[in-house]
Amino acid sequence: MVKPDFPITTERLVLRPFTIDDLDAVHAWQSLSEVARYLYWSARTREESRVALEAKIAVPWPTAVGESFTLAVQRRDTDEVIGEVHVEWLHEEWRQGEFGFVFHPGHGGRGFATEAAGVALRLGFTNLGLHRIIGRCDGRNTPSIKLMERLGMRKEAHFRHNDIFKGEWGEELIYALLEDELP
Ligand SMILES: CC(C)(COP(=O)(O)OP(=O)(O)OC[C@H]1O[C@@H](n2cnc3c(N)ncnc32)[C@H](O)[C@@H]1OP(=O)(O)O)[C@@H](O)C(=O)NCCC(=O)NCCS
């Protein structure tokens, strides 16, 4: 397990650990109910965003199962922080992990989230040493489904009514990629 050197630069983005100076940007998307619609939290107050951000900052790189790395995603052209990607370490012996992504809708539809999520997968495999990474999403979360399919992930499961999500029966999809399937 090798912590990467940050920042990581792609064609259009910079990925790096969050700092408390990112609070305004983080709150800009965490305060939107459309962003939280299919997530396990609801639109956050500024104080709730601050607590959530501090938790991400407290663990810059996972050292135990159950921990995650979370990276701020910044546009190179404008320097704006537009979203986050994260990978959670789920199982040590089986080298399993789960990734996720949350972006401000004002920067959607240009492939930024896909570009950043691809980096998260690569770091999960090469730096965390994972063998399999899953992504879970609500069956109605079409942008998330399309993103994972763009990254070459396979749909492995479609659970129906496996939980009650925000007061309704849930539909959960599980997508996955193995280390030797990374494009
Ligand atoms: C999931 C989420 C990140 C997807 O956002 P997105 O804007 O659709 O994703 P991208 O930034 O990768 O943009 C993809 C779109 O840009 C288009 N695009 C334009 N240029 C592109 C490029 N260079 N590369 C890839 N796609 C490009 C794609 O065709 C796609 O458009 P389409 O949806 O009409 O097919 C976003 O909806 C979100 O943050 N939702 C709220 C949080 C959430 O639900 N997270 C997932 C939890 S499971």
Tab-separated table of N, CA and C and ligand atoms in Angstrom, residues 12 34-39 41 99-105 107-115 135-138 141-148 150, ligand 1:
chain	number	residue	atom	x	y	z
A	12	ARG	N	-7.580	17.666	-17.491
A	12	ARG	CA	-8.358	18.873	-17.146
A	12	ARG	C	-8.488	19.121	-15.657
A	34	GLU	N	-30.853	18.106	-4.651
A	34	GLU	CA	-30.733	17.285	-5.861
A	34	GLU	C	-29.454	16.444	-5.816
A	35	VAL	N	-28.400	16.941	-5.168
A	35	VAL	CA	-27.157	16.165	-5.051
A	35	VAL	C	-27.353	15.004	-4.067
A	36	ALA	N	-28.059	15.270	-2.977
A	36	ALA	CA	-28.223	14.256	-1.914
A	36	ALA	C	-29.335	13.253	-2.215
A	37	ARG	N	-30.032	13.437	-3.322
A	37	ARG	CA	-31.251	12.647	-3.566
A	37	ARG	C	-31.025	11.141	-3.406
A	38	TYR	N	-29.923	10.624	-3.957
A	38	TYR	CA	-29.686	9.176	-3.889
A	38	TYR	C	-28.531	8.834	-2.945
A	39	LEU	N	-28.176	9.741	-2.061
A	39	LEU	CA	-27.100	9.491	-1.091
A	39	LEU	C	-27.703	9.239	0.285
A	41	TRP	N	-27.329	10.732	2.951
A	41	TRP	CA	-27.500	11.911	3.781
A	41	TRP	C	-28.436	12.871	3.044
A	99	PHE	N	-15.868	2.481	-4.337
A	99	PHE	CA	-15.597	3.875	-4.653
A	99	PHE	C	-16.888	4.669	-4.789
A	100	GLY	N	-16.736	5.994	-4.810
A	100	GLY	CA	-17.896	6.864	-4.945
A	100	GLY	C	-17.473	8.229	-5.457
A	101	PHE	N	-18.477	9.024	-5.829
A	101	PHE	CA	-18.190	10.321	-6.468
A	101	PHE	C	-19.390	11.226	-6.260
A	102	VAL	N	-19.121	12.472	-5.951
A	102	VAL	CA	-20.177	13.475	-5.751
A	102	VAL	C	-19.663	14.772	-6.354
A	103	PHE	N	-20.463	15.353	-7.271
A	103	PHE	CA	-20.024	16.570	-7.963
A	103	PHE	C	-21.104	17.640	-7.935
A	104	HIS	N	-20.666	18.881	-8.047
A	104	HIS	CA	-21.614	19.993	-8.153
A	104	HIS	C	-22.265	19.950	-9.539
A	105	PRO	N	-23.605	20.022	-9.588
A	105	PRO	CA	-24.279	19.913	-10.890
A	105	PRO	C	-23.909	21.029	-11.865
A	107	HIS	N	-21.155	21.785	-12.790
A	107	HIS	CA	-19.999	21.374	-13.592
A	107	HIS	C	-20.262	20.013	-14.246
A	108	GLY	N	-21.547	19.622	-14.310
A	108	GLY	CA	-21.891	18.304	-14.849
A	108	GLY	C	-21.915	18.303	-16.374
A	109	GLY	N	-21.992	17.095	-16.911
A	109	GLY	CA	-22.191	16.937	-18.354
A	109	GLY	C	-20.979	17.220	-19.207
A	110	ARG	N	-19.789	17.274	-18.591
A	110	ARG	CA	-18.572	17.523	-19.375
A	110	ARG	C	-17.515	16.442	-19.162
A	111	GLY	N	-17.905	15.397	-18.447
A	111	GLY	CA	-16.968	14.290	-18.262
A	111	GLY	C	-15.969	14.476	-17.130
A	112	PHE	N	-16.109	15.552	-16.347
A	112	PHE	CA	-15.153	15.772	-15.249
A	112	PHE	C	-15.242	14.636	-14.208
A	113	ALA	N	-16.471	14.244	-13.872
A	113	ALA	CA	-16.629	13.201	-12.842
A	113	ALA	C	-16.057	11.873	-13.330
A	114	THR	N	-16.283	11.569	-14.589
A	114	THR	CA	-15.744	10.316	-15.141
A	114	THR	C	-14.219	10.345	-15.106
A	115	GLU	N	-13.643	11.482	-15.493
A	115	GLU	CA	-12.169	11.618	-15.504
A	115	GLU	C	-11.604	11.410	-14.089
A	135	GLY	N	-18.999	-0.246	-7.026
A	135	GLY	CA	-19.717	1.015	-6.893
A	135	GLY	C	-21.181	0.661	-6.704
A	136	ARG	N	-21.804	1.254	-5.718
A	136	ARG	CA	-23.234	0.972	-5.457
A	136	ARG	C	-24.031	2.217	-5.796
A	137	CYS	N	-25.208	2.030	-6.380
A	137	CYS	CA	-26.052	3.213	-6.608
A	137	CYS	C	-27.512	2.822	-6.649
A	138	ASP	N	-28.351	3.806	-6.450
A	138	ASP	CA	-29.788	3.626	-6.558
A	138	ASP	C	-30.132	3.301	-8.016
A	141	ASN	N	-30.604	6.213	-10.315
A	141	ASN	CA	-29.538	7.217	-10.436
A	141	ASN	C	-28.808	7.051	-11.789
A	142	THR	N	-29.503	7.446	-12.845
A	142	THR	CA	-28.981	7.237	-14.200
A	142	THR	C	-27.598	7.858	-14.430
A	143	PRO	N	-27.322	9.096	-13.972
A	143	PRO	CA	-25.973	9.636	-14.201
A	143	PRO	C	-24.876	8.771	-13.576
A	144	SER	N	-25.148	8.203	-12.391
A	144	SER	CA	-24.163	7.345	-11.729
A	144	SER	C	-23.987	6.035	-12.502
A	145	ILE	N	-25.096	5.463	-12.959
A	145	ILE	CA	-25.036	4.216	-13.745
A	145	ILE	C	-24.211	4.446	-15.012
A	146	LYS	N	-24.511	5.548	-15.712
A	146	LYS	CA	-23.799	5.827	-16.967
A	146	LYS	C	-22.314	6.047	-16.725
A	147	LEU	N	-21.999	6.726	-15.624
A	147	LEU	CA	-20.590	6.977	-15.309
A	147	LEU	C	-19.850	5.649	-15.107
A	148	MET	N	-20.443	4.748	-14.329
A	148	MET	CA	-19.743	3.487	-14.054
A	148	MET	C	-19.627	2.645	-15.322
A	150	ARG	N	-19.381	3.920	-18.349
A	150	ARG	CA	-18.325	4.565	-19.156
A	150	ARG	C	-16.941	4.103	-18.710
B	1	LIG	C1	-23.020	10.946	-10.519
B	1	LIG	C2	-22.509	12.276	-11.070
B	1	LIG	C3	-21.102	12.532	-10.570
B	1	LIG	C4	-22.484	12.185	-12.610
B	1	LIG	O1	-22.282	13.487	-13.145
B	1	LIG	P1	-22.167	13.686	-14.728
B	1	LIG	O2	-22.092	15.134	-14.983
B	1	LIG	O3	-23.240	12.918	-15.417
B	1	LIG	O4	-20.792	12.958	-15.067
B	1	LIG	P2	-19.559	13.511	-15.914
B	1	LIG	O5	-19.004	14.744	-15.305
B	1	LIG	O6	-18.632	12.364	-16.059
B	1	LIG	O7	-20.208	13.907	-17.311
B	1	LIG	C5	-20.757	12.886	-18.141
B	1	LIG	C6	-21.589	13.517	-19.222
B	1	LIG	O8	-20.775	14.437	-19.937
B	1	LIG	C7	-20.675	14.022	-21.299
B	1	LIG	N1	-19.312	14.348	-21.698
B	1	LIG	C8	-18.967	15.481	-22.341
B	1	LIG	N2	-17.638	15.501	-22.521
B	1	LIG	C9	-17.138	14.370	-21.982
B	1	LIG	C10	-15.838	13.840	-21.862
B	1	LIG	N3	-14.763	14.499	-22.316
B	1	LIG	N4	-15.665	12.643	-21.258
B	1	LIG	C11	-16.723	11.949	-20.773
B	1	LIG	N5	-17.993	12.427	-20.869
B	1	LIG	C12	-18.196	13.617	-21.459
B	1	LIG	C13	-21.028	12.552	-21.293
B	1	LIG	O9	-21.502	12.123	-22.555
B	1	LIG	C14	-22.100	12.523	-20.239
B	1	LIG	O10	-23.289	13.050	-20.755
B	1	LIG	P3	-24.667	12.189	-20.719
B	1	LIG	O11	-24.980	11.908	-19.285
B	1	LIG	O12	-25.629	13.094	-21.373
B	1	LIG	O13	-24.386	10.925	-21.425
B	1	LIG	C15	-23.435	13.443	-10.637
B	1	LIG	O14	-24.712	13.212	-11.192
B	1	LIG	C16	-23.568	13.608	-9.134
B	1	LIG	O15	-22.662	14.086	-8.461
B	1	LIG	N6	-24.741	13.210	-8.566
B	1	LIG	C17	-25.036	13.443	-7.156
B	1	LIG	C18	-24.247	12.536	-6.250
B	1	LIG	C19	-24.441	11.073	-6.594
B	1	LIG	O16	-25.558	10.615	-6.788
B	1	LIG	N7	-23.317	10.353	-6.648
B	1	LIG	C20	-23.310	8.953	-6.989
B	1	LIG	C21	-23.723	8.149	-5.835
B	1	LIG	S1	-23.832	6.420	-6.283
